[in-house]
Amino acid sequence: MAGVIYLLNGPNLNLLGQREPEIYGSTTLAEVEARCQAAAERHGFSLVARQTNREYEIIDWLQEARTEAAGIVINPAAFSYHSVPILDAMKMCPCPIVEVHISNIHRREEWRARTLLSQAATGTISGLGVAGYALAIDYLVGALA
C-alpha cells in the first residue's frame, strides 16, 4: 500500500441519509465510506474511516494521523465554526488535508460560510454532495504522487 488516508466525519453525519435529505441527500455514511474505500484502494492507499459526535475524538484522531496518515479528508460539520482545538490539531498535521462539506456552505446561513478550520486545510470542497469525498481522495492521491 502507498499509505493511509484518514476520513474523519464530525457531528450528526452518522445520520447521513436520514437527516435533512433535501440538503444532504439520501446516501448513508456507510455508503460514503465504501465509495471512499474503493477510491483509495484503486490508487493503492488504505482508508481509515471514523465518525464522531465528540470534539475530543476528532482531536485524538488528528493527533494519531499526524504520524500515520499520508493525507486527511475531514468533514468537521458543525465543529467547523467554533473549534479552535480541532484547528490546532489540524495545524500539527504535516500531510495535506481536504475539508469537505456536502452542502454549499456559502449558499446557506451566513455563519456557515465562515469555517474556522479552512485555515489549516490544503483545500476545501463544498456543495458537491457526497461526491466531494471521492474528489478529495482523488486530489490527495495526485498531491501525494
N, CA, C and O atoms as a DFTB+ gen file, in Angstrom:
580 C
 N C O
     1  1       0.840      -1.192       0.000
     2  2       0.000       0.000       0.000
     3  2       0.881       1.250       0.000
     4  3       1.967       1.276       0.579
     5  1       0.372       2.276      -0.667
     6  2       1.099       3.539      -0.771
     7  2       1.017       4.365       0.503
     8  3       1.840       5.257       0.709
     9  1       0.065       4.093       1.342
    10  2      -0.107       4.861       2.567
    11  2      -1.542       4.812       3.027
    12  3      -2.375       4.107       2.457
    13  1      -1.815       5.569       4.060
    14  2      -3.143       5.585       4.670
    15  2      -3.759       6.970       4.506
    16  3      -3.104       7.986       4.738
    17  1      -5.005       6.995       4.110
    18  2      -5.793       8.224       4.083
    19  2      -6.817       8.125       5.201
    20  3      -7.540       7.135       5.311
    21  1      -6.870       9.157       6.025
    22  2      -7.858       9.222       7.088
    23  2      -9.090       9.966       6.574
    24  3      -8.972      11.026       5.959
    25  1     -10.260       9.409       6.828
    26  2     -11.543      10.022       6.515
    27  2     -12.253      10.264       7.844
    28  3     -12.699       9.322       8.499
    29  1     -12.354      11.535       8.235
    30  2     -12.928      11.887       9.534
    31  2     -14.206      12.693       9.343
    32  3     -14.229      13.681       8.608
    33  1     -15.256      12.262      10.008
    34  2     -16.550      12.932       9.921
    35  2     -17.022      13.350      11.306
    36  3     -16.900      12.603      12.276
    37  1     -17.561      14.560      11.374
    38  2     -17.997      15.144      12.630
    39  2     -19.455      14.893      12.959
    40  3     -20.074      13.961      12.444
    41  1     -19.999      15.744      13.830
    42  2     -21.308      15.506      14.436
    43  2     -22.459      15.426      13.443
    44  3     -22.525      16.150      12.449
    45  1     -23.344      14.523      13.760
    46  2     -24.606      14.276      13.053
    47  2     -24.442      13.590      11.709
    48  3     -25.439      13.246      11.075
    49  1     -23.216      13.382      11.258
    50  2     -23.027      12.705       9.976
    51  2     -23.299      11.209      10.072
    52  3     -23.417      10.537       9.048
    53  1     -23.399      10.680      11.288
    54  2     -23.853       9.309      11.463
    55  2     -25.294       9.144      10.983
    56  3     -25.734       8.027      10.713
    57  1     -26.026      10.247      10.876
    58  2     -27.419      10.202      10.413
    59  2     -27.555      10.594       8.942
    60  3     -28.656      10.863       8.464
    61  1     -26.439      10.624       8.236
    62  2     -26.470      10.935       6.808
    63  2     -27.409       9.960       6.100
    64  3     -27.381       8.757       6.364
    65  1     -28.220      10.473       5.223
    66  2     -29.224       9.662       4.537
    67  2     -30.586       9.762       5.193
    68  3     -31.604       9.499       4.553
    69  1     -30.618      10.137       6.461
    70  2     -31.868      10.310       7.192
    71  2     -32.121      11.773       7.532
    72  3     -33.256      12.246       7.478
    73  1     -31.053      12.482       7.881
    74  2     -31.157      13.872       8.350
    75  2     -31.237      14.821       7.161
    76  3     -30.335      14.852       6.325
    77  1     -32.294      15.577       7.089
    78  2     -32.486      16.603       6.069
    79  2     -32.022      16.149       4.677
    80  3     -31.098      16.733       4.111
    81  1     -32.658      15.115       4.131
    82  2     -32.219      14.607       2.828
    83  2     -32.333      15.642       1.709
    84  3     -31.660      15.526       0.685
    85  1     -33.178      16.648       1.898
    86  2     -33.282      17.700       0.884
    87  2     -32.011      18.551       0.832
    88  3     -31.764      19.224      -0.169
    89  1     -31.214      18.530       1.882
    90  2     -29.934      19.255       1.920
    91  2     -28.765      18.299       1.712
    92  3     -27.866      18.576       0.918
    93  1     -28.778      17.165       2.429
    94  2     -27.626      16.270       2.466
    95  2     -27.773      15.024       1.600
    96  3     -26.826      14.246       1.485
    97  1     -28.920      14.819       0.997
    98  2     -29.124      13.660       0.137
    99  2     -29.538      12.417       0.895
   100  3     -29.745      12.450       2.108
   101  1     -29.656      11.322       0.167
   102  2     -30.136      10.077       0.764
   103  2     -29.038       9.026       0.932
   104  3     -29.307       7.923       1.408
   105  1     -27.826       9.351       0.552
   106  2     -26.708       8.423       0.705
   107  2     -26.309       8.339       2.177
   108  3     -26.201       9.362       2.853
   109  1     -26.092       7.135       2.664
   110  2     -25.714       6.942       4.066
   111  2     -24.208       7.110       4.239
   112  3     -23.453       7.081       3.267
   113  1     -23.787       7.284       5.473
   114  2     -22.369       7.393       5.763
   115  2     -21.651       6.093       5.403
   116  3     -20.526       6.132       4.904
   117  1     -22.275       4.958       5.643
   118  2     -21.670       3.668       5.275
   119  2     -21.416       3.610       3.768
   120  3     -20.387       3.095       3.330
   121  1     -22.347       4.134       2.980
   122  2     -22.154       4.156       1.523
   123  2     -21.024       5.108       1.124
   124  3     -20.240       4.800       0.227
   125  1     -20.942       6.254       1.786
   126  2     -19.848       7.195       1.525
   127  2     -18.519       6.533       1.847
   128  3     -17.575       6.616       1.061
   129  1     -18.441       5.881       2.992
   130  2     -17.202       5.219       3.394
   131  2     -16.814       4.126       2.410
   132  3     -15.633       3.974       2.099
   133  1     -17.778       3.366       1.918
   134  2     -17.485       2.311       0.941
   135  2     -16.953       2.905      -0.361
   136  3     -16.015       2.363      -0.946
   137  1     -17.535       4.003      -0.820
   138  2     -17.057       4.666      -2.033
   139  2     -15.639       5.191      -1.845
   140  3     -14.800       5.076      -2.738
   141  1     -15.384       5.762      -0.688
   142  2     -14.049       6.296      -0.399
   143  2     -13.030       5.169      -0.278
   144  3     -11.895       5.304      -0.735
   145  1     -13.429       4.070       0.330
   146  2     -12.559       2.895       0.434
   147  2     -12.166       2.420      -0.964
   148  3     -10.995       2.149      -1.231
   149  1     -13.146       2.323      -1.841
   150  2     -12.874       1.877      -3.213
   151  2     -11.960       2.862      -3.940
   152  3     -11.045       2.448      -4.652
   153  1     -12.200       4.154      -3.767
   154  2     -11.368       5.172      -4.421
   155  2      -9.936       5.097      -3.911
   156  3      -8.995       5.168      -4.701
   157  1      -9.762       4.954      -2.608
   158  2      -8.424       4.861      -2.032
   159  2      -7.704       3.608      -2.533
   160  3      -6.544       3.677      -2.939
   161  1      -8.386       2.474      -2.503
   162  2      -7.771       1.212      -2.922
   163  2      -7.391       1.211      -4.396
   164  3      -6.389       0.608      -4.779
   165  1      -8.188       1.885      -5.228
   166  2      -7.849       1.993      -6.660
   167  2      -6.466       2.594      -6.861
   168  3      -5.778       2.287      -7.834
   169  1      -6.074       3.442      -5.941
   170  2      -4.794       4.142      -6.043
   171  2      -3.729       3.550      -5.121
   172  3      -2.651       4.123      -4.967
   173  1      -4.030       2.402      -4.507
   174  2      -3.047       1.739      -3.667
   175  2      -2.962       2.250      -2.245
   176  3      -1.988       1.965      -1.548
   177  1      -3.954       2.997      -1.801
   178  2      -3.989       3.515      -0.439
   179  2      -4.995       2.724       0.387
   180  3      -5.951       2.169      -0.155
   181  1      -4.783       2.675       1.677
   182  2      -5.807       2.145       2.568
   183  2      -6.548       3.326       3.182
   184  3      -6.080       4.463       3.120
   185  1      -7.687       3.054       3.765
   186  2      -8.540       4.106       4.321
   187  2      -8.890       3.776       5.756
   188  3      -9.269       2.649       6.073
   189  1      -8.760       4.775       6.625
   190  2      -9.254       4.698       7.996
   191  2     -10.428       5.664       8.056
   192  3     -10.247       6.874       7.925
   193  1     -11.639       5.130       8.255
   194  2     -12.850       5.954       8.270
   195  2     -13.439       5.976       9.674
   196  3     -13.661       4.937      10.295
   197  1     -13.688       7.212      10.163
   198  2     -14.236       7.361      11.507
   199  2     -15.242       8.508      11.531
   200  3     -15.141       9.463      10.761
   201  1     -16.215       8.391      12.435
   202  2     -17.213       9.446      12.655
   203  2     -17.426       9.582      14.142
   204  3     -17.406       8.599      14.883
   205  1     -17.633      10.831      14.575
   206  2     -17.906      11.067      15.980
   207  2     -18.782      12.292      16.167
   208  3     -18.820      13.190      15.326
   209  1     -19.474      12.305      17.275
   210  2     -20.212      13.488      17.704
   211  2     -19.451      14.226      18.806
   212  3     -19.958      15.185      19.388
   213  1     -18.234      13.769      19.084
   214  2     -17.438      14.306      20.195
   215  2     -16.177      14.994      19.683
   216  3     -15.376      14.394      18.966
   217  1     -16.015      16.234      20.054
   218  2     -14.876      17.032      19.597
   219  2     -13.541      16.388      19.972
   220  3     -12.629      16.338      19.148
   221  1     -13.420      15.904      21.181
   222  2     -12.140      15.366      21.628
   223  2     -11.705      14.153      20.808
   224  3     -10.507      13.917      20.652
   225  1     -12.654      13.383      20.283
   226  2     -12.269      12.223      19.477
   227  2     -11.625      12.656      18.165
   228  3     -10.643      12.053      17.732
   229  1     -12.158      13.684      17.533
   230  2     -11.534      14.172      16.297
   231  2     -10.123      14.675      16.592
   232  3      -9.205      14.449      15.803
   233  1      -9.947      15.350      17.715
   234  2      -8.613      15.828      18.097
   235  2      -7.670      14.642      18.279
   236  3      -6.542      14.670      17.787
   237  1      -8.113      13.613      18.971
   238  2      -7.285      12.413      19.153
   239  2      -6.931      11.782      17.815
   240  3      -5.786      11.385      17.602
   241  1      -7.900      11.687      16.912
   242  2      -7.644      11.079      15.605
   243  2      -6.696      11.922      14.765
   244  3      -5.854      11.376      14.051
   245  1      -6.819      13.238      14.838
   246  2      -5.890      14.106      14.109
   247  2      -4.479      13.971      14.661
   248  3      -3.511      13.982      13.901
   249  1      -4.357      13.846      15.969
   250  2      -3.032      13.647      16.552
   251  2      -2.445      12.309      16.117
   252  3      -1.242      12.212      15.874
   253  1      -3.270      11.292      16.019
   254  2      -2.831       9.989      15.507
   255  2      -2.432      10.111      14.039
   256  3      -1.406       9.576      13.620
   257  1      -3.249      10.816      13.266
   258  2      -2.988      10.974      11.829
   259  2      -1.697      11.736      11.564
   260  3      -1.082      11.575      10.510
   261  1      -1.294      12.551      12.502
   262  2      -0.074      13.342      12.360
   263  2       1.118      12.463      12.001
   264  3       1.989      12.884      11.240
   265  1       1.165      11.244      12.542
   266  2       2.276      10.336      12.257
   267  2       1.882       9.141      11.398
   268  3       2.751       8.415      10.915
   269  1       0.590       8.929      11.202
   270  2       0.134       7.731      10.495
   271  2      -0.394       7.996       9.080
   272  3      -0.317       7.115       8.223
   273  1      -0.921       9.178       8.827
   274  2      -1.655       9.429       7.579
   275  2      -0.789      10.077       6.512
   276  3       0.056      10.927       6.797
   277  1      -1.020       9.656       5.284
   278  2      -0.429      10.332       4.124
   279  2      -1.262      11.564       3.777
   280  3      -0.739      12.550       3.258
   281  1      -2.560      11.500       4.065
   282  2      -3.477      12.603       3.796
   283  2      -4.748      12.431       4.610
   284  3      -5.052      11.345       5.106
   285  1      -5.484      13.532       4.736
   286  2      -6.708      13.524       5.546
   287  2      -7.842      14.173       4.761
   288  3      -7.666      15.230       4.155
   289  1      -9.008      13.528       4.778
   290  2     -10.260      14.126       4.315
   291  2     -11.109      14.300       5.566
   292  3     -11.358      13.340       6.296
   293  1     -11.552      15.528       5.808
   294  2     -12.318      15.792       7.020
   295  2     -13.574      16.591       6.690
   296  3     -13.520      17.624       6.022
   297  1     -14.703      16.087       7.175
   298  2     -15.937      16.859       7.186
   299  2     -16.225      17.134       8.653
   300  3     -16.849      16.319       9.332
   301  1     -15.770      18.285       9.142
   302  2     -15.925      18.581      10.559
   303  2     -17.338      18.978      10.955
   304  3     -17.637      19.133      12.139
   305  1     -18.208      19.144       9.959
   306  2     -19.613      19.504      10.220
   307  2     -19.668      20.739      11.123
   308  3     -18.954      21.712      10.879
   309  1     -20.491      20.712      12.142
   310  2     -20.698      21.895      12.986
   311  2     -19.465      22.306      13.779
   312  3     -19.405      23.429      14.281
   313  1     -18.481      21.422      13.903
   314  2     -17.239      21.824      14.559
   315  2     -16.493      22.881      13.737
   316  3     -15.612      23.563      14.260
   317  1     -16.836      23.016      12.479
   318  2     -16.157      23.945      11.563
   319  2     -16.180      25.380      12.035
   320  3     -15.278      26.157      11.722
   321  1     -17.201      25.733      12.783
   322  2     -17.486      27.134      13.043
   323  2     -16.970      27.645      14.380
   324  3     -17.072      28.838      14.669
   325  1     -16.408      26.743      15.209
   326  2     -16.018      27.209      16.541
   327  2     -14.834      26.485      17.159
   328  3     -14.346      26.926      18.200
   329  1     -14.351      25.410      16.580
   330  2     -13.411      24.560      17.302
   331  2     -11.945      24.945      17.081
   332  3     -11.303      24.492      16.133
   333  1     -11.447      25.772      17.959
   334  2     -10.025      26.116      17.941
   335  2      -9.164      24.885      18.267
   336  3      -8.097      24.732      17.673
   337  1      -9.583      24.004      19.183
   338  2      -8.770      22.815      19.437
   339  2      -8.619      21.914      18.195
   340  3      -7.543      21.359      17.972
   341  1      -9.662      21.768      17.403
   342  2      -9.539      20.983      16.171
   343  2      -8.645      21.717      15.179
   344  3      -7.826      21.087      14.510
   345  1      -8.785      23.032      15.071
   346  2      -7.906      23.819      14.214
   347  2      -6.451      23.602      14.603
   348  3      -5.615      23.355      13.735
   349  1      -6.135      23.689      15.883
   350  2      -4.766      23.494      16.336
   351  2      -4.260      22.083      16.010
   352  3      -3.106      21.915      15.615
   353  1      -5.116      21.074      16.173
   354  2      -4.719      19.699      15.851
   355  2      -4.476      19.545      14.349
   356  3      -3.543      18.853      13.942
   357  1      -5.304      20.181      13.530
   358  2      -5.102      20.128      12.082
   359  2      -3.783      20.792      11.696
   360  3      -3.071      20.297      10.823
   361  1      -3.458      21.898      12.336
   362  2      -2.216      22.615      12.024
   363  2      -0.976      21.778      12.326
   364  3       0.078      21.999      11.730
   365  1      -1.092      20.829      13.236
   366  2       0.048      19.972      13.579
   367  2       0.278      18.858      12.566
   368  3       1.317      18.199      12.602
   369  1      -0.671      18.638      11.667
   370  2      -0.549      17.558      10.685
   371  2       0.273      18.031       9.489
   372  3      -0.082      19.020       8.848
   373  1       1.361      17.339       9.186
   374  2       2.200      17.751       8.069
   375  2       1.652      17.333       6.703
   376  3       2.135      17.807       5.675
   377  1       0.666      16.464       6.681
   378  2       0.133      15.948       5.419
   379  2      -0.946      16.877       4.857
   380  3      -1.475      17.721       5.580
   381  1      -1.274      16.724       3.568
   382  2      -2.364      17.521       3.008
   383  2      -3.706      17.135       3.628
   384  3      -3.966      15.971       3.931
   385  1      -4.549      18.157       3.806
   386  2      -5.871      17.981       4.406
   387  2      -6.901      18.638       3.495
   388  3      -6.747      19.793       3.097
   389  1      -7.953      17.889       3.168
   390  2      -9.057      18.448       2.387
   391  2     -10.290      18.485       3.287
   392  3     -10.721      17.465       3.823
   393  1     -10.838      19.675       3.437
   394  2     -12.071      19.883       4.207
   395  2     -13.244      19.736       3.240
   396  3     -13.282      20.393       2.200
   397  1     -14.190      18.882       3.585
   398  2     -15.345      18.601       2.725
   399  2     -16.623      19.020       3.438
   400  3     -16.804      18.762       4.627
   401  1     -17.506      19.673       2.682
   402  2     -18.858      19.976       3.152
   403  2     -19.816      19.515       2.059
   404  3     -19.647      19.868       0.892
   405  1     -20.804      18.741       2.429
   406  2     -21.742      18.169       1.470
   407  2     -22.583      19.264       0.824
   408  3     -22.755      19.283      -0.394
   409  1     -23.100      20.164       1.630
   410  2     -23.906      21.263       1.087
   411  2     -22.983      22.437       0.768
   412  3     -21.845      22.496       1.233
   413  1     -23.490      23.357      -0.025
   414  2     -22.733      24.566      -0.329
   415  2     -22.902      25.521       0.849
   416  3     -23.923      26.197       0.971
   417  1     -21.900      25.567       1.703
   418  2     -21.992      26.365       2.922
   419  2     -22.104      27.858       2.630
   420  3     -22.499      28.629       3.504
   421  1     -21.765      28.268       1.428
   422  2     -21.837      29.685       1.058
   423  2     -23.230      30.097       0.578
   424  3     -23.493      31.283       0.378
   425  1     -24.106      29.134       0.396
   426  2     -25.482      29.420      -0.021
   427  2     -26.471      29.174       1.106
   428  3     -27.683      29.163       0.891
   429  1     -25.950      28.978       2.298
   430  2     -26.805      28.711       3.454
   431  2     -26.708      29.875       4.432
   432  3     -26.397      30.994       4.025
   433  1     -26.964      29.639       5.686
   434  2     -26.879      30.705       6.682
   435  2     -25.484      31.323       6.654
   436  3     -24.487      30.638       6.427
   437  1     -25.438      32.620       6.887
   438  2     -24.168      33.363       6.784
   439  2     -23.070      32.772       7.671
   440  3     -21.911      32.725       7.261
   441  1     -23.412      32.329       8.861
   442  2     -22.409      31.805       9.789
   443  2     -21.759      30.529       9.282
   444  3     -20.624      30.232       9.655
   445  1     -22.449      29.766       8.442
   446  2     -21.872      28.524       7.923
   447  2     -20.715      28.778       6.967
   448  3     -19.822      27.940       6.839
   449  1     -20.723      29.908       6.303
   450  2     -19.683      30.217       5.326
   451  2     -18.355      30.581       5.984
   452  3     -17.328      30.654       5.310
   453  1     -18.372      30.805       7.278
   454  2     -17.147      31.203       7.988
   455  2     -16.564      30.016       8.757
   456  3     -16.574      29.993       9.988
   457  1     -16.068      29.054       8.028
   458  2     -15.478      27.896       8.679
   459  2     -14.069      28.218       9.159
   460  3     -13.183      28.541       8.367
   461  1     -13.887      28.126      10.429
   462  2     -12.612      28.397      11.075
   463  2     -11.534      27.419      10.617
   464  3     -10.365      27.788      10.503
   465  1     -11.920      26.186      10.358
   466  2     -10.956      25.125      10.095
   467  2     -10.309      25.208       8.714
   468  3      -9.283      24.572       8.474
   469  1     -10.892      25.976       7.815
   470  2     -10.292      26.126       6.486
   471  2      -8.889      26.719       6.554
   472  3      -8.095      26.536       5.631
   473  1      -8.581      27.421       7.630
   474  2      -7.241      27.987       7.802
   475  2      -6.157      26.918       7.776
   476  3      -5.028      27.190       7.369
   477  1      -6.487      25.712       8.205
   478  2      -5.500      24.632       8.281
   479  2      -5.644      23.625       7.149
   480  3      -4.855      22.685       7.055
   481  1      -6.631      23.806       6.296
   482  2      -6.862      22.863       5.195
   483  2      -6.038      23.249       3.978
   484  3      -5.834      24.430       3.698
   485  1      -5.571      22.245       3.266
   486  2      -4.906      22.468       1.993
   487  2      -5.906      23.030       0.995
   488  3      -5.577      23.903       0.192
   489  1      -7.135      22.519       1.054
   490  2      -8.210      22.969       0.184
   491  2      -9.546      22.549       0.740
   492  3      -9.626      21.759       1.681
   493  1     -10.603      23.091       0.143
   494  2     -11.961      22.763       0.581
   495  2     -12.817      22.388      -0.616
   496  3     -12.623      22.886      -1.725
   497  1     -13.765      21.500      -0.365
   498  2     -14.776      21.124      -1.356
   499  2     -16.119      21.338      -0.679
   500  3     -16.374      20.788       0.393
   501  1     -16.970      22.128      -1.297
   502  2     -18.249      22.473      -0.690
   503  2     -19.339      22.474      -1.744
   504  3     -19.186      23.072      -2.809
   505  1     -20.437      21.802      -1.444
   506  2     -21.612      21.890      -2.294
   507  2     -21.709      20.863      -3.404
   508  3     -22.600      20.962      -4.247
   509  1     -20.830      19.890      -3.432
   510  2     -20.871      18.876      -4.492
   511  2     -21.491      17.574      -4.003
   512  3     -21.329      16.523      -4.622
   513  1     -22.198      17.661      -2.890
   514  2     -22.829      16.470      -2.338
   515  2     -21.779      15.495      -1.841
   516  3     -20.636      15.876      -1.588
   517  1     -22.167      14.245      -1.702
   518  2     -21.232      13.238      -1.207
   519  2     -20.139      12.928      -2.217
   520  3     -19.142      12.297      -1.866
   521  1     -20.303      13.355      -3.461
   522  2     -19.244      13.173      -4.467
   523  2     -17.978      13.920      -4.067
   524  3     -16.886      13.575      -4.518
   525  1     -18.116      14.941      -3.223
   526  2     -16.963      15.699      -2.764
   527  2     -15.943      14.849      -2.020
   528  3     -14.750      15.150      -2.056
   529  1     -16.383      13.810      -1.357
   530  2     -15.466      12.936      -0.627
   531  2     -14.498      12.226      -1.580
   532  3     -13.285      12.256      -1.370
   533  1     -15.026      11.598      -2.609
   534  2     -14.160      10.888      -3.560
   535  2     -13.269      11.868      -4.317
   536  3     -12.122      11.547      -4.628
   537  1     -13.784      13.055      -4.615
   538  2     -12.954      14.072      -5.254
   539  2     -11.791      14.463      -4.354
   540  3     -10.680      14.693      -4.831
   541  1     -12.046      14.536      -3.057
   542  2     -10.986      14.860      -2.103
   543  2      -9.914      13.772      -2.106
   544  3      -8.721      14.073      -2.067
   545  1     -10.333      12.520      -2.153
   546  2      -9.362      11.417      -2.202
   547  2      -8.561      11.482      -3.496
   548  3      -7.341      11.312      -3.479
   549  1      -9.230      11.725      -4.607
   550  2      -8.511      11.848      -5.885
   551  2      -7.485      12.970      -5.825
   552  3      -6.369      12.817      -6.321
   553  1      -7.854      14.093      -5.222
   554  2      -6.899      15.186      -5.078
   555  2      -5.696      14.750      -4.247
   556  3      -4.553      14.986      -4.639
   557  1      -5.947      14.116      -3.104
   558  2      -4.863      13.685      -2.230
   559  2      -3.921      12.740      -2.950
   560  3      -2.703      12.879      -2.846
   561  1      -4.470      11.787      -3.676
   562  2      -3.646      10.834      -4.405
   563  2      -2.718      11.564      -5.377
   564  3      -1.534      11.242      -5.477
   565  1      -3.262      12.542      -6.084
   566  2      -2.436      13.321      -7.004
   567  2      -1.392      14.155      -6.288
   568  3      -0.259      14.272      -6.757
   569  1      -1.760      14.734      -5.160
   570  2      -0.831      15.564      -4.401
   571  2       0.283      14.731      -3.787
   572  3       1.389      15.230      -3.584
   573  1       0.007      13.486      -3.495
   574  2       0.979      12.617      -2.855
   575  2       1.854      11.864      -3.852
   576  3       2.825      11.215      -3.465
   577  1       1.512      11.952      -5.125
   578  2       2.270      11.211      -6.152
   579  2       3.658      11.788      -6.350
   580  3       4.424      11.286      -7.173
